[in-house]
Amino acid sequence: MFATKPEAQRFLDGMTTSMETGTYVDPGRSKTTVGAIAETWIETPSWAESTRARSRSILDAHVLPRWGSVRLADVHHEDVQEWINGLGKAGMAGGTVRKVHGVLNGVLKAAIKGKRLAVNPSAEVDLPRQDLKRRRYLSGVEVEALVHAAGGRGPIVLVLAFCGLRFGELAALKAGAVDQVRRRLRIEESVTEVNGALVWSEPKDHQRRTVPWPKFLDAEISAAMKGKAPGDLLFPSPGGGALRVRNMRRDWFDAAAKGAGVGGLTPHELRHTAASLAVSAGASVLALQRMLGHDKPSTTLDVYSDLFDEDLDLVADRLAEGRSRSTAEYLRSVEASKSGLKAVPTS
């Protein structure tokens, strides 16, 4: 098997080290195909069904056709890089390429956890840049135009634009989660359409929270609560069930957006608008994080850093004011020195 004794010793030393460090992989376990591991990975129990559906779609359309029958031991870094390069050359957008790579990467990471791979051949692949679409924020005037164009559905627009709920959180909101005395909405559930079926779950990142509504929404909330039992949906669909975003857009939202002069608007962009309006009203990063249900303040800053540009302007203005005071004090001290007097510092 080995031409020389030193070669055999090096192999034995490598095996011993990998066993001691816990990185040893039985070659027989690496004969399993990528497809077999993928079918286990896709059933990750902690995932929301919407996440599973998206990953399943990417697996079937892009990952399994190329890698499904390939043994784990035969997946090499250069082959993954060549595949990624080919997706971009075929016209796939950078953000989509990254999502496709993320699915393969997740499958191979699962193989490492199962001691079927020692290293992840997709871990350091060079990925294309993601073209970032400029986030859209409506002005207060545009929100009013949209509310007017939405007619009887205006309260939905107001709650989305001023409370910052995700659409699935609004669709799942029940009368029992409304505190009219404190003006609070308890966000405890979310509902999403997955492959035509409604799937109920906790809010994203399990971030249950209470969200305040502005006083001007009192009348709309009271009207929505009228005659409802605690378990009734606050904003049901015309048929009485939970709102579905596709149906809502088809039935009235898209037409209202076009009529208000903000054509192409999505319901999720009203969540962005709520963040913008809150920051304009003086909300801190921490308050915005709690309102939107982000897992930590850094997430809020990552997503909405552009909304805090005015803070940078304020810092620059204060630095300029500080230097003006320092310059004036310095000049006074110079003049005092020339006249033999001791300069009196200003407070």
mmCIF file of C-alpha atoms in Angstrom:
data_model
loop_
_atom_site.group_PDB
_atom_site.id
_atom_site.type_symbol
_atom_site.label_atom_id
_atom_site.label_comp_id
_atom_site.label_asym_id
_atom_site.label_seq_id
_atom_site.Cartn_x
_atom_site.Cartn_y
_atom_site.Cartn_z
ATOM 1 C CA MET A 1 0.000 0.000 0.000
ATOM 2 C CA PHE A 2 2.841 2.392 0.831
ATOM 3 C CA ALA A 3 6.102 2.567 -1.105
ATOM 4 C CA THR A 4 8.200 3.429 1.922
ATOM 5 C CA LYS A 5 8.044 3.074 5.668
ATOM 6 C CA PRO A 6 8.086 6.905 6.215
ATOM 7 C CA GLU A 7 4.976 7.229 4.020
ATOM 8 C CA ALA A 8 3.179 4.611 6.090
ATOM 9 C CA GLN A 9 4.263 6.338 9.301
ATOM 10 C CA ARG A 10 2.975 9.707 8.070
ATOM 11 C CA PHE A 11 -0.368 8.124 7.223
ATOM 12 C CA LEU A 12 -0.545 6.490 10.643
ATOM 13 C CA ASP A 13 0.373 9.774 12.352
ATOM 14 C CA GLY A 14 -2.339 11.608 10.402
ATOM 15 C CA MET A 15 -4.929 8.997 11.364
ATOM 16 C CA THR A 16 -3.921 9.228 15.012
ATOM 17 C CA THR A 17 -4.142 13.033 15.008
ATOM 18 C CA SER A 18 -7.562 13.096 13.341
ATOM 19 C CA MET A 19 -8.894 10.559 15.841
ATOM 20 C CA GLU A 20 -7.544 12.570 18.768
ATOM 21 C CA THR A 21 -9.010 15.831 17.462
ATOM 22 C CA GLY A 22 -12.355 14.284 16.537
ATOM 23 C CA THR A 23 -11.981 15.032 12.795
ATOM 24 C CA TYR A 24 -11.549 11.421 11.696
ATOM 25 C CA VAL A 25 -14.063 10.267 9.107
ATOM 26 C CA ASP A 26 -14.570 6.635 8.202
ATOM 27 C CA PRO A 27 -14.060 6.505 4.405
ATOM 28 C CA GLY A 28 -17.045 4.202 4.158
ATOM 29 C CA ARG A 29 -19.354 6.910 5.516
ATOM 30 C CA SER A 30 -18.270 9.336 2.794
ATOM 31 C CA LYS A 31 -19.695 7.042 0.132
ATOM 32 C CA THR A 32 -23.173 8.356 0.944
ATOM 33 C CA THR A 33 -24.548 10.645 -1.764
ATOM 34 C CA VAL A 34 -25.280 14.336 -1.389
ATOM 35 C CA GLY A 35 -28.914 13.558 -2.206
ATOM 36 C CA ALA A 36 -29.270 11.147 0.702
ATOM 37 C CA ILE A 37 -27.948 13.700 3.189
ATOM 38 C CA ALA A 38 -30.112 16.412 1.626
ATOM 39 C CA GLU A 39 -33.287 14.435 2.346
ATOM 40 C CA THR A 40 -32.368 14.322 6.038
ATOM 41 C CA TRP A 41 -31.248 17.948 6.141
ATOM 42 C CA ILE A 42 -34.487 19.230 4.583
ATOM 43 C CA GLU A 43 -36.454 17.800 7.526
ATOM 44 C CA THR A 44 -34.636 19.983 10.094
ATOM 45 C CA PRO A 45 -37.334 20.219 12.805
ATOM 46 C CA SER A 46 -36.608 23.783 13.939
ATOM 47 C CA TRP A 47 -37.410 25.302 10.539
ATOM 48 C CA ALA A 48 -40.582 27.146 9.672
ATOM 49 C CA GLU A 49 -42.524 25.442 6.888
ATOM 50 C CA SER A 50 -41.947 28.441 4.612
ATOM 51 C CA THR A 51 -38.171 28.002 5.051
ATOM 52 C CA ARG A 52 -38.473 24.304 4.295
ATOM 53 C CA ALA A 53 -40.520 24.992 1.176
ATOM 54 C CA ARG A 54 -37.964 27.512 -0.154
ATOM 55 C CA SER A 55 -35.072 25.140 0.514
ATOM 56 C CA ARG A 56 -36.960 22.250 -1.075
ATOM 57 C CA SER A 57 -37.536 24.296 -4.199
ATOM 58 C CA ILE A 58 -33.845 25.191 -4.494
ATOM 59 C CA LEU A 59 -32.792 21.602 -3.854
ATOM 60 C CA ASP A 60 -35.035 20.210 -6.570
ATOM 61 C CA ALA A 61 -34.344 22.922 -9.148
ATOM 62 C CA HIS A 62 -30.607 23.475 -8.759
ATOM 63 C CA VAL A 63 -28.711 21.376 -6.214
ATOM 64 C CA LEU A 64 -29.914 17.809 -6.711
ATOM 65 C CA PRO A 65 -29.720 17.820 -10.539
ATOM 66 C CA ARG A 66 -25.968 18.519 -10.236
ATOM 67 C CA TRP A 67 -24.998 16.948 -6.915
ATOM 68 C CA GLY A 68 -27.738 14.539 -5.885
ATOM 69 C CA SER A 69 -26.030 11.361 -7.143
ATOM 70 C CA VAL A 70 -22.487 12.468 -6.274
ATOM 71 C CA ARG A 71 -20.791 10.754 -3.327
ATOM 72 C CA LEU A 72 -19.724 13.075 -0.524
ATOM 73 C CA ALA A 73 -16.131 11.937 -0.973
ATOM 74 C CA ASP A 74 -16.252 13.090 -4.593
ATOM 75 C CA VAL A 75 -17.378 16.659 -3.896
ATOM 76 C CA HIS A 76 -14.320 18.855 -4.388
ATOM 77 C CA HIS A 77 -13.822 22.564 -3.846
ATOM 78 C CA GLU A 78 -12.822 23.290 -7.432
ATOM 79 C CA ASP A 79 -15.895 21.480 -8.774
ATOM 80 C CA VAL A 80 -18.209 23.501 -6.526
ATOM 81 C CA GLN A 81 -16.462 26.702 -7.638
ATOM 82 C CA GLU A 82 -16.871 25.753 -11.296
ATOM 83 C CA TRP A 83 -20.584 25.084 -10.695
ATOM 84 C CA ILE A 84 -21.069 28.417 -8.959
ATOM 85 C CA ASN A 85 -19.264 30.207 -11.787
ATOM 86 C CA GLY A 86 -21.517 28.479 -14.307
ATOM 87 C CA LEU A 87 -24.701 29.593 -12.553
ATOM 88 C CA GLY A 88 -23.584 33.217 -12.843
ATOM 89 C CA LYS A 89 -22.564 32.845 -16.483
ATOM 90 C CA ALA A 90 -25.984 31.363 -17.230
ATOM 91 C CA GLY A 91 -27.578 34.622 -16.085
ATOM 92 C CA MET A 92 -28.575 33.806 -12.519
ATOM 93 C CA ALA A 93 -28.632 36.906 -10.289
ATOM 94 C CA GLY A 94 -25.922 37.172 -7.645
ATOM 95 C CA GLY A 95 -28.387 37.008 -4.768
ATOM 96 C CA THR A 96 -29.970 33.852 -6.179
ATOM 97 C CA VAL A 97 -26.573 32.220 -6.686
ATOM 98 C CA ARG A 98 -25.834 32.894 -3.030
ATOM 99 C CA LYS A 99 -29.101 31.253 -1.963
ATOM 100 C CA VAL A 100 -28.404 28.187 -4.107
ATOM 101 C CA HIS A 101 -24.900 27.904 -2.678
ATOM 102 C CA GLY A 102 -26.329 28.303 0.822
ATOM 103 C CA VAL A 103 -28.479 25.209 0.363
ATOM 104 C CA LEU A 104 -25.570 23.024 -0.818
ATOM 105 C CA ASN A 105 -23.433 24.451 1.965
ATOM 106 C CA GLY A 106 -26.099 23.567 4.514
ATOM 107 C CA VAL A 107 -26.284 19.982 3.272
ATOM 108 C CA LEU A 108 -22.500 19.557 3.446
ATOM 109 C CA LYS A 109 -22.389 21.084 6.935
ATOM 110 C CA ALA A 110 -24.926 18.450 7.986
ATOM 111 C CA ALA A 111 -22.609 15.790 6.550
ATOM 112 C CA ILE A 112 -19.766 17.139 8.702
ATOM 113 C CA LYS A 113 -21.955 16.970 11.810
ATOM 114 C CA GLY A 114 -22.727 13.355 10.917
ATOM 115 C CA LYS A 115 -19.004 12.552 10.655
ATOM 116 C CA ARG A 116 -19.302 11.838 6.932
ATOM 117 C CA LEU A 117 -16.991 14.680 5.869
ATOM 118 C CA ALA A 118 -13.931 16.126 7.575
ATOM 119 C CA VAL A 119 -14.059 19.493 5.804
ATOM 120 C CA ASN A 120 -16.680 21.383 3.829
ATOM 121 C CA PRO A 121 -15.592 21.704 0.165
ATOM 122 C CA SER A 122 -18.079 24.534 -0.394
ATOM 123 C CA ALA A 123 -17.077 26.619 2.621
ATOM 124 C CA GLU A 124 -14.641 29.021 0.944
ATOM 125 C CA VAL A 125 -16.099 29.240 -2.532
ATOM 126 C CA ASP A 126 -15.920 32.710 -4.103
ATOM 127 C CA LEU A 127 -19.451 34.003 -4.564
ATOM 128 C CA PRO A 128 -20.762 36.797 -6.800
ATOM 129 C CA ARG A 129 -21.759 40.093 -5.294
ATOM 130 C CA GLN A 130 -25.380 40.549 -4.391
ATOM 131 C CA ASP A 131 -27.008 43.495 -6.088
ATOM 132 C CA LEU A 132 -28.754 45.321 -3.279
ATOM 133 C CA LYS A 133 -32.100 46.763 -4.230
ATOM 134 C CA ARG A 134 -32.694 50.170 -2.689
ATOM 135 C CA ARG A 135 -35.220 49.808 0.112
ATOM 136 C CA ARG A 136 -38.448 51.689 -0.469
ATOM 137 C CA TYR A 137 -39.961 53.923 2.189
ATOM 138 C CA LEU A 138 -43.242 55.781 1.748
ATOM 139 C CA SER A 139 -43.579 59.316 3.006
ATOM 140 C CA GLY A 140 -46.415 60.191 5.360
ATOM 141 C CA VAL A 141 -48.285 61.825 2.475
ATOM 142 C CA GLU A 142 -47.933 58.690 0.346
ATOM 143 C CA VAL A 143 -49.284 56.567 3.193
ATOM 144 C CA GLU A 144 -52.343 58.816 3.412
ATOM 145 C CA ALA A 145 -52.895 58.485 -0.335
ATOM 146 C CA LEU A 146 -52.680 54.701 -0.058
ATOM 147 C CA VAL A 147 -55.114 54.620 2.878
ATOM 148 C CA HIS A 148 -57.584 56.693 0.863
ATOM 149 C CA ALA A 149 -57.210 54.474 -2.209
ATOM 150 C CA ALA A 150 -57.689 51.319 -0.112
ATOM 151 C CA GLY A 151 -61.158 52.412 1.005
ATOM 152 C CA GLY A 152 -62.583 50.014 3.584
ATOM 153 C CA ARG A 153 -59.263 48.194 3.810
ATOM 154 C CA GLY A 154 -57.498 51.374 4.917
ATOM 155 C CA PRO A 155 -57.112 50.181 8.543
ATOM 156 C CA ILE A 156 -54.920 47.303 7.326
ATOM 157 C CA VAL A 157 -52.642 49.798 5.604
ATOM 158 C CA LEU A 158 -52.500 51.959 8.733
ATOM 159 C CA VAL A 159 -51.567 49.062 11.025
ATOM 160 C CA LEU A 160 -48.863 47.839 8.662
ATOM 161 C CA ALA A 161 -47.464 51.346 8.100
ATOM 162 C CA PHE A 162 -47.508 52.548 11.699
ATOM 163 C CA CYS A 163 -47.016 49.362 13.744
ATOM 164 C CA GLY A 164 -44.439 47.595 11.569
ATOM 165 C CA LEU A 165 -45.988 44.129 11.672
ATOM 166 C CA ARG A 166 -44.946 41.482 9.199
ATOM 167 C CA PHE A 167 -47.876 40.565 6.962
ATOM 168 C CA GLY A 168 -48.135 37.073 8.478
ATOM 169 C CA GLU A 169 -48.322 38.612 11.964
ATOM 170 C CA LEU A 170 -51.142 40.922 10.954
ATOM 171 C CA ALA A 171 -53.013 38.060 9.248
ATOM 172 C CA ALA A 172 -52.741 35.947 12.425
ATOM 173 C CA LEU A 173 -53.733 38.743 14.828
ATOM 174 C CA LYS A 174 -56.766 37.833 16.951
ATOM 175 C CA ALA A 175 -59.120 39.993 18.974
ATOM 176 C CA GLY A 176 -57.863 38.453 22.228
ATOM 177 C CA ALA A 177 -54.392 39.830 21.511
ATOM 178 C CA VAL A 178 -55.618 43.434 21.485
ATOM 179 C CA ASP A 179 -55.296 45.574 24.617
ATOM 180 C CA GLN A 180 -57.388 48.668 23.930
ATOM 181 C CA VAL A 181 -56.617 50.247 27.305
ATOM 182 C CA ARG A 182 -52.842 50.262 26.802
ATOM 183 C CA ARG A 183 -53.030 50.478 22.995
ATOM 184 C CA ARG A 184 -51.002 47.308 22.538
ATOM 185 C CA LEU A 185 -51.047 44.428 20.064
ATOM 186 C CA ARG A 186 -49.628 41.134 21.360
ATOM 187 C CA ILE A 187 -47.761 39.456 18.531
ATOM 188 C CA GLU A 188 -47.845 35.749 19.358
ATOM 189 C CA GLU A 189 -48.520 34.016 16.037
ATOM 190 C CA SER A 190 -47.859 34.249 12.335
ATOM 191 C CA VAL A 191 -49.574 32.589 9.398
ATOM 192 C CA THR A 192 -48.056 32.004 5.966
ATOM 193 C CA GLU A 193 -49.299 30.372 2.805
ATOM 194 C CA VAL A 194 -47.013 27.483 1.825
ATOM 195 C CA ASN A 195 -47.818 25.530 -1.324
ATOM 196 C CA GLY A 196 -51.437 26.654 -1.149
ATOM 197 C CA ALA A 197 -51.955 25.748 2.527
ATOM 198 C CA LEU A 198 -51.956 28.075 5.531
ATOM 199 C CA VAL A 199 -49.212 27.270 8.054
ATOM 200 C CA TRP A 200 -49.430 28.746 11.554
ATOM 201 C CA SER A 201 -46.290 29.309 13.605
ATOM 202 C CA GLU A 202 -44.615 31.564 16.134
ATOM 203 C CA PRO A 203 -43.339 34.928 14.861
ATOM 204 C CA LYS A 204 -40.010 34.939 13.048
ATOM 205 C CA ASP A 205 -37.035 34.190 15.336
ATOM 206 C CA HIS A 206 -39.612 33.282 18.039
ATOM 207 C CA GLN A 207 -39.806 36.986 18.889
ATOM 208 C CA ARG A 208 -43.141 37.327 20.677
ATOM 209 C CA ARG A 209 -43.683 40.944 21.605
ATOM 210 C CA THR A 210 -46.171 43.726 22.252
ATOM 211 C CA VAL A 211 -46.429 46.564 19.762
ATOM 212 C CA PRO A 212 -48.035 49.958 20.485
ATOM 213 C CA TRP A 213 -50.397 51.687 18.102
ATOM 214 C CA PRO A 214 -50.742 55.485 17.776
ATOM 215 C CA LYS A 215 -53.810 57.121 19.280
ATOM 216 C CA PHE A 216 -55.232 58.003 15.858
ATOM 217 C CA LEU A 217 -55.799 54.263 15.252
ATOM 218 C CA ASP A 218 -58.208 53.928 18.201
ATOM 219 C CA ALA A 219 -61.339 54.219 16.065
ATOM 220 C CA GLU A 220 -60.104 51.723 13.450
ATOM 221 C CA ILE A 221 -59.082 49.168 16.098
ATOM 222 C CA SER A 222 -62.409 49.578 17.938
ATOM 223 C CA ALA A 223 -64.320 49.045 14.695
ATOM 224 C CA ALA A 224 -62.296 45.920 13.906
ATOM 225 C CA MET A 225 -62.956 44.563 17.433
ATOM 226 C CA LYS A 226 -66.708 45.077 17.298
ATOM 227 C CA GLY A 227 -68.644 41.851 17.873
ATOM 228 C CA LYS A 228 -65.545 39.673 17.931
ATOM 229 C CA ALA A 229 -64.733 36.871 20.359
ATOM 230 C CA PRO A 230 -61.146 36.564 21.639
ATOM 231 C CA GLY A 231 -60.340 33.828 19.131
ATOM 232 C CA ASP A 232 -61.656 35.699 16.093
ATOM 233 C CA LEU A 233 -59.251 37.181 13.563
ATOM 234 C CA LEU A 234 -58.962 40.965 13.807
ATOM 235 C CA PHE A 235 -58.574 41.430 10.049
ATOM 236 C CA PRO A 236 -60.087 38.386 8.324
ATOM 237 C CA SER A 237 -60.347 37.831 4.596
ATOM 238 C CA PRO A 238 -63.737 38.447 2.908
ATOM 239 C CA GLY A 239 -64.421 34.725 3.311
ATOM 240 C CA GLY A 240 -63.716 34.826 7.036
ATOM 241 C CA GLY A 241 -60.370 33.018 7.009
ATOM 242 C CA ALA A 242 -56.855 34.342 7.365
ATOM 243 C CA LEU A 243 -55.633 36.883 4.837
ATOM 244 C CA ARG A 244 -53.359 35.545 2.125
ATOM 245 C CA VAL A 245 -50.921 38.035 0.693
ATOM 246 C CA ARG A 246 -51.356 36.911 -2.916
ATOM 247 C CA ASN A 247 -55.129 37.155 -2.739
ATOM 248 C CA MET A 248 -54.988 40.528 -1.008
ATOM 249 C CA ARG A 249 -52.680 41.953 -3.645
ATOM 250 C CA ARG A 250 -54.880 40.645 -6.428
ATOM 251 C CA ASP A 251 -58.152 41.796 -4.863
ATOM 252 C CA TRP A 252 -57.298 45.345 -3.816
ATOM 253 C CA PHE A 253 -53.770 46.154 -2.632
ATOM 254 C CA ASP A 254 -52.006 46.432 -5.993
ATOM 255 C CA ALA A 255 -54.810 48.532 -7.439
ATOM 256 C CA ALA A 256 -54.790 50.818 -4.400
ATOM 257 C CA ALA A 257 -51.010 51.246 -4.655
ATOM 258 C CA LYS A 258 -51.305 52.152 -8.324
ATOM 259 C CA GLY A 259 -54.141 54.554 -7.586
ATOM 260 C CA ALA A 260 -52.062 56.226 -4.875
ATOM 261 C CA GLY A 261 -49.131 56.723 -7.234
ATOM 262 C CA VAL A 262 -46.922 54.105 -5.559
ATOM 263 C CA GLY A 263 -47.389 51.277 -8.051
ATOM 264 C CA GLY A 264 -45.359 48.125 -7.463
ATOM 265 C CA LEU A 265 -45.456 48.556 -3.689
ATOM 266 C CA THR A 266 -45.511 45.338 -1.663
ATOM 267 C CA PRO A 267 -47.177 44.904 1.745
ATOM 268 C CA HIS A 268 -43.753 44.186 3.282
ATOM 269 C CA GLU A 269 -42.568 47.626 2.211
ATOM 270 C CA LEU A 270 -45.105 49.078 4.630
ATOM 271 C CA ARG A 271 -43.035 47.444 7.392
ATOM 272 C CA HIS A 272 -40.004 49.333 6.062
ATOM 273 C CA THR A 273 -42.141 52.464 5.998
ATOM 274 C CA ALA A 274 -43.092 51.960 9.654
ATOM 275 C CA ALA A 275 -39.399 51.775 10.547
ATOM 276 C CA SER A 276 -38.722 55.000 8.623
ATOM 277 C CA LEU A 277 -41.628 56.868 10.206
ATOM 278 C CA ALA A 278 -40.622 55.674 13.692
ATOM 279 C CA VAL A 279 -37.023 56.861 13.260
ATOM 280 C CA SER A 280 -38.256 60.203 11.932
ATOM 281 C CA ALA A 281 -40.354 60.490 15.097
ATOM 282 C CA GLY A 282 -37.244 59.981 17.241
ATOM 283 C CA ALA A 283 -37.312 56.218 17.930
ATOM 284 C CA SER A 284 -34.013 54.750 19.162
ATOM 285 C CA VAL A 285 -32.425 51.605 17.754
ATOM 286 C CA LEU A 286 -33.560 49.643 20.825
ATOM 287 C CA ALA A 287 -37.160 50.861 20.551
ATOM 288 C CA LEU A 288 -37.219 50.045 16.841
ATOM 289 C CA GLN A 289 -35.813 46.585 17.514
ATOM 290 C CA ARG A 290 -38.561 45.831 20.029
ATOM 291 C CA MET A 291 -41.258 47.218 17.751
ATOM 292 C CA LEU A 292 -40.143 45.166 14.727
ATOM 293 C CA GLY A 293 -39.336 41.980 16.622
ATOM 294 C CA HIS A 294 -35.698 41.661 15.602
ATOM 295 C CA ASP A 295 -33.610 39.239 17.643
ATOM 296 C CA LYS A 296 -31.061 41.902 18.635
ATOM 297 C CA PRO A 297 -30.361 45.630 18.050
ATOM 298 C CA SER A 298 -27.469 44.856 15.698
ATOM 299 C CA THR A 299 -29.931 43.204 13.317
ATOM 300 C CA THR A 300 -32.003 46.393 13.264
ATOM 301 C CA LEU A 301 -28.899 48.435 12.493
ATOM 302 C CA ASP A 302 -27.827 46.024 9.761
ATOM 303 C CA VAL A 303 -31.231 46.220 8.069
ATOM 304 C CA TYR A 304 -32.010 49.907 8.585
ATOM 305 C CA SER A 305 -28.618 51.580 8.938
ATOM 306 C CA ASP A 306 -29.568 54.048 6.194
ATOM 307 C CA LEU A 307 -32.352 55.429 8.375
ATOM 308 C CA PHE A 308 -29.825 56.641 10.936
ATOM 309 C CA ASP A 309 -27.809 58.774 8.528
ATOM 310 C CA GLU A 310 -29.220 61.879 10.185
ATOM 311 C CA ASP A 311 -27.468 60.800 13.392
ATOM 312 C CA LEU A 312 -24.165 61.075 11.525
ATOM 313 C CA ASP A 313 -25.104 64.556 10.350
ATOM 314 C CA LEU A 314 -25.868 65.513 13.949
ATOM 315 C CA VAL A 315 -22.484 64.191 15.096
ATOM 316 C CA ALA A 316 -20.736 66.221 12.377
ATOM 317 C CA ASP A 317 -22.669 69.347 13.357
ATOM 318 C CA ARG A 318 -21.742 68.940 17.018
ATOM 319 C CA LEU A 319 -18.081 68.360 16.151
ATOM 320 C CA ALA A 320 -18.143 71.570 14.118
ATOM 321 C CA GLU A 321 -19.698 73.465 17.026
ATOM 322 C CA GLY A 322 -17.106 72.055 19.401
ATOM 323 C CA ARG A 323 -14.240 73.099 17.178
ATOM 324 C CA SER A 324 -15.675 76.613 16.822
ATOM 325 C CA ARG A 325 -15.690 76.965 20.619
ATOM 326 C CA SER A 326 -12.149 75.593 20.875
ATOM 327 C CA THR A 327 -10.888 77.903 18.125
ATOM 328 C CA ALA A 328 -12.461 80.952 19.791
ATOM 329 C CA GLU A 329 -10.970 80.011 23.148
ATOM 330 C CA TYR A 330 -7.548 79.491 21.579
ATOM 331 C CA LEU A 331 -7.622 82.901 19.880
ATOM 332 C CA ARG A 332 -8.637 84.546 23.161
ATOM 333 C CA SER A 333 -5.728 82.891 24.917
ATOM 334 C CA VAL A 334 -3.324 84.116 22.225
ATOM 335 C CA GLU A 335 -4.616 87.661 22.529
ATOM 336 C CA ALA A 336 -4.422 87.529 26.316
ATOM 337 C CA SER A 337 -0.851 86.255 26.111
ATOM 338 C CA LYS A 338 0.143 89.168 23.909
ATOM 339 C CA SER A 339 -1.372 91.652 26.343
ATOM 340 C CA GLY A 340 0.151 89.939 29.376
ATOM 341 C CA LEU A 341 -3.244 88.923 30.779
ATOM 342 C CA LYS A 342 -4.337 85.447 31.828
ATOM 343 C CA ALA A 343 -7.070 84.020 29.617
ATOM 344 C CA VAL A 344 -10.272 83.067 31.363
ATOM 345 C CA PRO A 345 -11.630 79.786 29.943
ATOM 346 C CA THR A 346 -15.275 79.721 28.879
ATOM 347 C CA SER A 347 -17.652 77.092 30.069
#
